[in-house]
Coordinates of C-alpha atoms and ligand atoms in Angstrom, one line a residue:
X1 CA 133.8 -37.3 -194.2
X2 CA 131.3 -36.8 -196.9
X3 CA 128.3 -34.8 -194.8
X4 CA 126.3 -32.9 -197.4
X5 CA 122.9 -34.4 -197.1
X6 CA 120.7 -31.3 -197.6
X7 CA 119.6 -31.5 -201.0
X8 CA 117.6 -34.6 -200.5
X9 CA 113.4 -34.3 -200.6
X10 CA 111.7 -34.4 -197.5
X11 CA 109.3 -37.1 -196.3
X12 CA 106.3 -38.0 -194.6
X13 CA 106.3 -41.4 -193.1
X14 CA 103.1 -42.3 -191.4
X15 CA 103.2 -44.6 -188.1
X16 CA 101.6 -44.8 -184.8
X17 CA 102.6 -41.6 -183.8
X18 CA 103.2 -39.5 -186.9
X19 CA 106.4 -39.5 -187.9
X20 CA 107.9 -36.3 -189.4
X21 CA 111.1 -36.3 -191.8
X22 CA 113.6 -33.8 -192.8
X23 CA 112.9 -29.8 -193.7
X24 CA 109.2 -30.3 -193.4
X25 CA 109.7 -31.8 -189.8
X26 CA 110.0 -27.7 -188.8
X27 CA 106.9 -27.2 -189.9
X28 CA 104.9 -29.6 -188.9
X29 CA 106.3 -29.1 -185.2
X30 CA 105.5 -25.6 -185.7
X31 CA 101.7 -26.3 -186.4
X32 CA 101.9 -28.9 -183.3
X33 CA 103.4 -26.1 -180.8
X34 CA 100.5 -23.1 -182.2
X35 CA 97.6 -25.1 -182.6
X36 CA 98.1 -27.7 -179.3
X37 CA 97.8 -24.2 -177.3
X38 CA 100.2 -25.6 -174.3
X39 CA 100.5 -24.4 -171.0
X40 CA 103.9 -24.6 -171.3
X41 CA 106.9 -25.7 -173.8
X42 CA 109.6 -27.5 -172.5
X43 CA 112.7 -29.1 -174.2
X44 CA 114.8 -32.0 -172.2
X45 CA 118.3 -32.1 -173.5
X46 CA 121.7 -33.5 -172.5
X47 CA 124.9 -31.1 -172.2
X48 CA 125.8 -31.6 -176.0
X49 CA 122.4 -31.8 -177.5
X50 CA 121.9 -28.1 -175.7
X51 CA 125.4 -27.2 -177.4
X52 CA 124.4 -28.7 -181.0
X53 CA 121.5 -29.3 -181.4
X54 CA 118.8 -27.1 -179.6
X55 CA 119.9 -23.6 -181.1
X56 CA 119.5 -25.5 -184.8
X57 CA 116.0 -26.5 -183.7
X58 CA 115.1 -23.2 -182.8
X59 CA 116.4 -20.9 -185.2
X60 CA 114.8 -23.0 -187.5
X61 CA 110.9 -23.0 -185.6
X62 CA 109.6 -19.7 -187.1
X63 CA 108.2 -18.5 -183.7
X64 CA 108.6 -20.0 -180.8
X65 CA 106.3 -19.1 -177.1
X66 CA 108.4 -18.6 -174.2
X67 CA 109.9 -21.9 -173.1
X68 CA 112.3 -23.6 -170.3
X69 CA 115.3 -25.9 -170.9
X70 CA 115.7 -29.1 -168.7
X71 CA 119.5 -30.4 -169.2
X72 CA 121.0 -33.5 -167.8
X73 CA 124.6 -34.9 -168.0
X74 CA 125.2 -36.7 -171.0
X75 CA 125.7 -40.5 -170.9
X76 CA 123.5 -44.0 -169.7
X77 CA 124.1 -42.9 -166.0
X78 CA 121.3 -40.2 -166.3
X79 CA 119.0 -42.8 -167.8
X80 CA 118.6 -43.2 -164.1
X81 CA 116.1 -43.5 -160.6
X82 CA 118.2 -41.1 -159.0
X83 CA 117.8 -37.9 -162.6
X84 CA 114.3 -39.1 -163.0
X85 CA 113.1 -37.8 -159.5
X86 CA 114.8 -34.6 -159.8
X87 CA 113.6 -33.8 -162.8
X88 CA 110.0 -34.9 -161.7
X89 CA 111.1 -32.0 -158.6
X90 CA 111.9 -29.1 -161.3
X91 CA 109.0 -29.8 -163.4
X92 CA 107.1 -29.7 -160.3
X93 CA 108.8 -26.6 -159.4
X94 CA 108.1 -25.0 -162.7
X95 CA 104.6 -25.8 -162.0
X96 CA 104.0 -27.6 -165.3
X97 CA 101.0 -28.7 -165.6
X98 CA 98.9 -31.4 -167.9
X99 CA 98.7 -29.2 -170.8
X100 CA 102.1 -28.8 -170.9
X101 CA 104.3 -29.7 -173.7
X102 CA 108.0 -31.5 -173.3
X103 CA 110.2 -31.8 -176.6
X104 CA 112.9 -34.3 -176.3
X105 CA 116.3 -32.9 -177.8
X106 CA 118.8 -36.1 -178.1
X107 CA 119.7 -39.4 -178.5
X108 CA 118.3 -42.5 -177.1
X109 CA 119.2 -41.5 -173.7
X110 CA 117.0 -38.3 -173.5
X111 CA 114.3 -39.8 -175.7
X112 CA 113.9 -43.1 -173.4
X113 CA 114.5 -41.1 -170.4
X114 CA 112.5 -38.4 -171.5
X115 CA 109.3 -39.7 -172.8
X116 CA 109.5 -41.8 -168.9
X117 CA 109.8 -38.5 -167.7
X118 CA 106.3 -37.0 -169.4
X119 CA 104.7 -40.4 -169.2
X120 CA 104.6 -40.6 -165.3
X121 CA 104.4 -36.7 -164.2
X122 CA 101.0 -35.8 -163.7
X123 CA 100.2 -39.5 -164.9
X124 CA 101.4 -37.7 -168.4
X125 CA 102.0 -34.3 -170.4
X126 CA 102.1 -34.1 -173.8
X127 CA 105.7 -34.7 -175.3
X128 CA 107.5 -35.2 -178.7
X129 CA 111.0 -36.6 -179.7
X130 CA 113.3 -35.0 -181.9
X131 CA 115.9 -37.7 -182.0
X132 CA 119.1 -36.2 -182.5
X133 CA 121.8 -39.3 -182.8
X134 CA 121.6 -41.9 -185.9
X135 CA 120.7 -44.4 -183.4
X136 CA 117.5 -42.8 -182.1
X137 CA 116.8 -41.9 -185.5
X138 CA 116.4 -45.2 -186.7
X139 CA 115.3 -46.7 -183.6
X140 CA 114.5 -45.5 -180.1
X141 CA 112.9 -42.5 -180.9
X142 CA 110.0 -44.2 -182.1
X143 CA 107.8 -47.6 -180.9
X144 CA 106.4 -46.3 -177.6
X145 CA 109.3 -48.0 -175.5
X146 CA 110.2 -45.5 -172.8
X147 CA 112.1 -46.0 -169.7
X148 CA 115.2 -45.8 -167.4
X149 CA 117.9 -48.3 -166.3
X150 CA 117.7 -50.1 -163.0
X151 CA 121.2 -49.8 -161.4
X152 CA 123.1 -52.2 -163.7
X153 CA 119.6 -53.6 -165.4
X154 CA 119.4 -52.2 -168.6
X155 CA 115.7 -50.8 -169.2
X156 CA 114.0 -52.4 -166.6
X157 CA 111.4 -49.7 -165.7
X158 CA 109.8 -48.1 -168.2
X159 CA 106.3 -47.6 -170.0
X160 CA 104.9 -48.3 -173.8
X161 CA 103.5 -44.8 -174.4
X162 CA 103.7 -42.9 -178.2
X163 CA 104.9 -39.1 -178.2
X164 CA 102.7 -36.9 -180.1
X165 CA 104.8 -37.0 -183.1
X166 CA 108.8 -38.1 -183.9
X167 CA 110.8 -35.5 -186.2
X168 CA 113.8 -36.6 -187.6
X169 CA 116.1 -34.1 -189.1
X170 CA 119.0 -36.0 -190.4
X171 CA 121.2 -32.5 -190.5
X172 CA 121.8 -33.4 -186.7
X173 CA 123.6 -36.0 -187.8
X174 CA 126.4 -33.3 -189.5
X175 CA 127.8 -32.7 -185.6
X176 CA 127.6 -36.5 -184.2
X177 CA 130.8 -38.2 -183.6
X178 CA 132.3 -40.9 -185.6
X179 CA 131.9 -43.3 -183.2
X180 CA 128.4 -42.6 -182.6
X181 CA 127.2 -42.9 -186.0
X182 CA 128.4 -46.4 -186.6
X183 CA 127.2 -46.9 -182.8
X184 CA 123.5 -46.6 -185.1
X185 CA 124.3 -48.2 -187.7
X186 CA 124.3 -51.4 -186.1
X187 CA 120.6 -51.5 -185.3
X188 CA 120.6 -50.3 -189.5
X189 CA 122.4 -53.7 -189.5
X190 CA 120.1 -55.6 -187.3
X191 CA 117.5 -54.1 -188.9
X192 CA 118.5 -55.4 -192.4
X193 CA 119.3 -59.2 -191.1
X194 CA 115.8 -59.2 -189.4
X195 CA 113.5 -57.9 -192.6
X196 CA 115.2 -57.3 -195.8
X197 CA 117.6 -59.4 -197.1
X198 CA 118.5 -56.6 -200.2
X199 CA 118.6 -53.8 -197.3
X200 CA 121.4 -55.5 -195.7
X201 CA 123.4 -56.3 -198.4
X202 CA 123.3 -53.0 -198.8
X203 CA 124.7 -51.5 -195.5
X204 CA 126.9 -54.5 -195.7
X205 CA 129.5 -52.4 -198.4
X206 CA 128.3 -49.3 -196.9
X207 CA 131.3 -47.2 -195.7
X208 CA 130.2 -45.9 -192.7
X209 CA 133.7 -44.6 -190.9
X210 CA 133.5 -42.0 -193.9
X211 CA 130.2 -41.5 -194.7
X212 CA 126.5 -40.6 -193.3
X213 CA 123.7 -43.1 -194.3
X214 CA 121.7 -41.6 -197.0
X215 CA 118.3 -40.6 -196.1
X216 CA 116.8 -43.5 -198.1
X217 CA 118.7 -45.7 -195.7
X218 CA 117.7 -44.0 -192.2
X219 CA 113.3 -44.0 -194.1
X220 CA 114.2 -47.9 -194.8
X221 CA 115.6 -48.4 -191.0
X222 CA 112.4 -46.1 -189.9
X223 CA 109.9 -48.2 -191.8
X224 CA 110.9 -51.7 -191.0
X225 CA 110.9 -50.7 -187.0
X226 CA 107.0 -49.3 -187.8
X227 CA 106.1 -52.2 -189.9
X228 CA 107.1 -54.7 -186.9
X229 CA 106.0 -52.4 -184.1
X230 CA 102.3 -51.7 -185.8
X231 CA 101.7 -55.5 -185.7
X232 CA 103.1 -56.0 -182.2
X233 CA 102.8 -53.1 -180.6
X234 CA 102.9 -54.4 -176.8
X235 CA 105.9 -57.1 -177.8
X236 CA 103.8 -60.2 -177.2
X237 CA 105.3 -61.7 -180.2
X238 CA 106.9 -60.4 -183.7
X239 CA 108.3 -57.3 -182.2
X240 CA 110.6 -59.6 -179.9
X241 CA 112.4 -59.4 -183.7
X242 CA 114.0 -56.4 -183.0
X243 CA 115.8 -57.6 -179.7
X244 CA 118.2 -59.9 -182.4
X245 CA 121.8 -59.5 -181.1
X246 CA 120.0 -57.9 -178.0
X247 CA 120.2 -60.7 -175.6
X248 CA 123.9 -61.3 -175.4
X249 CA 124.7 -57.6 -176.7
X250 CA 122.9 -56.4 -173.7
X251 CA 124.9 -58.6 -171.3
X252 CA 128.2 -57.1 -172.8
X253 CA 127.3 -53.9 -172.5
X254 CA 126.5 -54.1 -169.1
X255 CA 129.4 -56.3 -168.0
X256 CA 131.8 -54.0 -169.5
X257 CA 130.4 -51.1 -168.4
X258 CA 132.9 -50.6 -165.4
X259 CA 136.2 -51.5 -167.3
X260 CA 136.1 -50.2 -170.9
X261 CA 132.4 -49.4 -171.6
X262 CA 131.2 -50.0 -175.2
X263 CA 128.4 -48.0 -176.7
X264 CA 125.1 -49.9 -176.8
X265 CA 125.6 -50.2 -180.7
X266 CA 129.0 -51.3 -180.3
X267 CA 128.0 -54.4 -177.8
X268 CA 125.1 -55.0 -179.8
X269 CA 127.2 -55.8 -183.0
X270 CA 129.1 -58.2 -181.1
X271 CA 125.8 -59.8 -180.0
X272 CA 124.9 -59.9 -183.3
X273 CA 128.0 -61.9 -184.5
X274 CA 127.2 -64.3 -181.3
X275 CA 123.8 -64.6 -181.9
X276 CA 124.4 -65.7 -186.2
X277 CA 126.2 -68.3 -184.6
X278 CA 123.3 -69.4 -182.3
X279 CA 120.7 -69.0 -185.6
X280 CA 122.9 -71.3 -187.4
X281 CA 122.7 -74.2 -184.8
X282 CA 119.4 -73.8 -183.6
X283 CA 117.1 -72.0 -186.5
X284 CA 118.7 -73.5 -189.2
X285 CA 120.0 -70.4 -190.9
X286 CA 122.6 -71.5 -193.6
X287 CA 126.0 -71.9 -191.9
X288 CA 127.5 -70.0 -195.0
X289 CA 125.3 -67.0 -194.2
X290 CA 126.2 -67.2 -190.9
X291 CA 129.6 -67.1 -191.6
X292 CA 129.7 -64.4 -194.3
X293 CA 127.5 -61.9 -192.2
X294 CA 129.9 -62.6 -188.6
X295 CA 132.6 -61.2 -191.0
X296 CA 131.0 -58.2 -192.5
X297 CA 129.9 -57.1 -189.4
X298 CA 133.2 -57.9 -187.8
X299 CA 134.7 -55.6 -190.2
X300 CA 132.7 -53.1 -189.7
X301 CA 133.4 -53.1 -186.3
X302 CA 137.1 -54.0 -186.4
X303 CA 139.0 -52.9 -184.1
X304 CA 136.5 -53.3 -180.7
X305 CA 137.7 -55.6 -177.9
X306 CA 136.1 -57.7 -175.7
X307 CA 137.5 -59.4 -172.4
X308 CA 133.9 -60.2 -170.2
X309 CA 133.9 -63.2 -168.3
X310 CA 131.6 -66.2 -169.9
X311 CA 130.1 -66.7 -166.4
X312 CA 128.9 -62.9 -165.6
X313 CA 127.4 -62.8 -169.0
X314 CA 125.4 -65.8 -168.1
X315 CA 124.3 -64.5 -165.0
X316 CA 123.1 -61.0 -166.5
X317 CA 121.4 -62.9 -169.1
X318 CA 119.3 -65.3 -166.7
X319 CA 117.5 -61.2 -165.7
X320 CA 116.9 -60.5 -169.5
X321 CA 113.6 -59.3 -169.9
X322 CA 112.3 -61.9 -172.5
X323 CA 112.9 -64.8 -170.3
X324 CA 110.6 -67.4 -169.6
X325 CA 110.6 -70.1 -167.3
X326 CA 114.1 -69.2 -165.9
X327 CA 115.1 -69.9 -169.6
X328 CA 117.0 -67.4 -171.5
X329 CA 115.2 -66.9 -174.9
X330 CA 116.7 -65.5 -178.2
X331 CA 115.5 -63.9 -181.5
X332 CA 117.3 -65.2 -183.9
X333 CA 117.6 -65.7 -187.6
X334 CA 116.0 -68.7 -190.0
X335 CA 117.2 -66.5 -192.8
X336 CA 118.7 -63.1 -193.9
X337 CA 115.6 -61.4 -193.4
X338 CA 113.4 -64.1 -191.3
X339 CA 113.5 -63.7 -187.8
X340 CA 112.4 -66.6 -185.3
X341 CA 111.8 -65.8 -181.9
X342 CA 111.3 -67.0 -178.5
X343 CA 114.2 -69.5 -179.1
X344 CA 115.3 -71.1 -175.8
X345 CA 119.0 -72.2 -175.4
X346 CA 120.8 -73.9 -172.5
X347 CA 124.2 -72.3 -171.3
X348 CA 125.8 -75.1 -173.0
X349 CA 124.8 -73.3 -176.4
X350 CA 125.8 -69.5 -174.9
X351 CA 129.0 -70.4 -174.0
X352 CA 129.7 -72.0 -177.1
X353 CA 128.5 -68.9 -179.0
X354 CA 130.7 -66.4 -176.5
X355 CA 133.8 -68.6 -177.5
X356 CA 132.6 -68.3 -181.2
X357 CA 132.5 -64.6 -180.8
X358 CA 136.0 -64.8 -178.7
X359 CA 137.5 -66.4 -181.6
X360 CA 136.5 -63.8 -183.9
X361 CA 137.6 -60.9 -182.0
Ligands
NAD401 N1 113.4 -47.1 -176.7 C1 113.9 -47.9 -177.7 O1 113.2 -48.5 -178.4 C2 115.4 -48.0 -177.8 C3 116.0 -48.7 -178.8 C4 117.4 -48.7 -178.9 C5 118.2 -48.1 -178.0 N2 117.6 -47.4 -176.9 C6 118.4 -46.7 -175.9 O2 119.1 -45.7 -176.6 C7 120.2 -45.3 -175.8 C8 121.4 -45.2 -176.7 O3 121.1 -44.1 -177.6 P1 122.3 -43.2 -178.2 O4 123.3 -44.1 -178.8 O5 121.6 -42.2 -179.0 O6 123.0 -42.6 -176.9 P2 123.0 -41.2 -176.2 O7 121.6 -40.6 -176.2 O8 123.7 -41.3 -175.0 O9 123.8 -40.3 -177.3 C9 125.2 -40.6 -177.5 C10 126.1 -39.4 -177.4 O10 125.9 -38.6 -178.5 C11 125.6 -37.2 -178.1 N3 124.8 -36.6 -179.2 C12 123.5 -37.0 -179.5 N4 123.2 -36.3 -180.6 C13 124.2 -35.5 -181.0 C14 124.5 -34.6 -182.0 N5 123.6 -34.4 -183.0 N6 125.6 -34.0 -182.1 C15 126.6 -34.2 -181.1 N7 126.4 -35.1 -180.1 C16 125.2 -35.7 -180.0 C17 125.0 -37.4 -176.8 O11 125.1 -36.2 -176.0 C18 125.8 -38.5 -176.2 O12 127.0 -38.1 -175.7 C19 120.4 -46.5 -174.8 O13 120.0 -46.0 -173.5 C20 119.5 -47.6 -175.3 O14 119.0 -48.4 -174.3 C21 116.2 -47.4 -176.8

């Protein structure tokens, strides 16, 4: 695989939090750690974010205060109730106080977990994400959304709260696994289909089972997420955008959890091919479009099975959070690039978009 992405310029992208990219991200974390004179440094990591990524980060912070090390298992089990109130417990332990500082080492598991985590102790410490997989590059790493599953409920407790600042160093990206990376590059995807209609063409031909998206790519994914999240910040309206292929990619990814789990990218580019069929029968979005994106996606993600049963995806889509009225609503597309949301569709119209996306498989 082609990985050499070091001799790209850094950037400054600015957001609601700032938003820190490449070399200069060292830097400017640097600055944060000497001038924010905290009572304490922290970093929250998983088991392979501590083995990858955490020595990287701190051979390349010029001086560094002393500093603990919180780890947690890796995987969507520790996005849980049950890690949350034992790491409350060592924090507590480690007497950390509300000066204290917690850096977020991973993907979206330790950054939604994580910025929970320093959101609610002491009714909040200070903390920054340093997203370390392609998917909380591009997406959960940034947008305030922070949070922890509900046993099989996907996300459902969790706060809107900004970290100080988001660096995203796209080296990381040299030690993630294959499968990981194109686990991002489905909300690179998404994002594309819901704002820019050149962007997606773009990834569309992109080979991503051999190589890394360039930098330009990961800015392009960063800046539509901050253009959408700026303007909705609290998800009363536009920002329900970004939950395209969500609503039944959520459901899958749940519902096959116990049998042959599918990474959260994986289930939400099978949402997406569902959910072009739903924008073609009830946003209008041209039935050839439709067609041709189901299949670039689809090859993308080739080889992924599916075997949920239609009735237990429409029963973990009747508790999807953007419901209304007991109806199940959906972000959908009116074209490549023009979202429509809050669309509400009987289970007449699911099921017929789950055989769709059966026939396609
Ligand atoms: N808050 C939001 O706005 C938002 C948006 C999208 C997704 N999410 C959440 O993000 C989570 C999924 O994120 P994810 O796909 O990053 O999963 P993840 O955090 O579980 O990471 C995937 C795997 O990659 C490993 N890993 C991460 N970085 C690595 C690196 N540089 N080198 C080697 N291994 C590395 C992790 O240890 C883990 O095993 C889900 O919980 C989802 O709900 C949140």
């Amino acid at each position: 695989m082609a990985k050499d992405i070091s001799n790209l310029d850094s950037f400054l992208v600015e957001s609601i939090n700032p938003i820190w990219f490449g070399e200069d991200s060292f830097n400017q974390l640097q600055n944060l750690i000497e001038k924010g004179k905290y009572s304490k440094l922290l970093f929250l990591v998983d088991e392979n974010t501590h083995d990858k990524c955490l020595p990287y980060l701190l051979q390349s912070l010029s001086k560094i205060p002393h500093y603990e090390v919180l780890e947690v298992e890796p995987g969507e089990e520790s996005k849980s109730a049950e890690v949350l109130v034992q790491l409350w417990m060592a924090l507590s332990e480690l007497k950390v106080d509300r000066q204290a500082l917690m850096i977020n080492v991973g993907g979206g598991m330790i950054t939604d977990l994580g910025g929970f985590l320093a959101g609610t102790y002491l009714r909040g410490i200070h903390f920054v994400n340093v997203p370390t997989s392609l998917l909380a590059m591009v997406d959960a790493s940034s947008g305030g959304k922070n949070g922890i599953n509900l046993q099989h409920l996907k996300n459902r407790v969790g706060l809107f709260l900004n970290p100080e600042a988001v660096c995203v160093i796209p080296d990381f990206l040299e030690t993630l696994p294959e499968q990981e990376l194109r686990s991002g590059f489905a909300e690179m995807l998404k994002h594309g289909l819901i704002a820019d209609k050149a962007y997606w063409e773009e990834l569309a031909t992109f080979d991503i089972e051999n190589e890394i998206p360039t930098q330009e790519m990961i800015l392009r994914s960063i800046q539509i997420k901050k253009e959408i999240v700026e303007q909705d910040f609290r998800e009363t309206g536009l920002r329900k955008a970004l939950n395209f292929g969500h609503t039944i990619g959520h459901a899958i990814e749940t519902a096959a959890m116990d049998a042959e789990p599918l990474m959260h990218g994986e289930a939400i580019a099978l949402g997406m091919i569902a959910e072009l069929y739903l924008s073609e029968k009830y946003t209008a979005l041209p039935p050839a479009d439709a067609e041709k994106c189901a299949n670039q996606i689809r090859a993308l993600f080739r080889d992924l099975e599916w075997n949920c049963d239609i009735d237990e995806l429409l029963q973990l889509m009747q508790s999807d959070k953007k419901n209304k009225k007991n109806q199940i609503r959906f972000s959908l597309l009116r074209e490549i690039g023009v979202p429509e949301v809050d669309v509400a569709i009987g289970e007449k119209g699911i099921t017929e978009a789950l055989d769709y996306l059966k026939q396609k498989l």
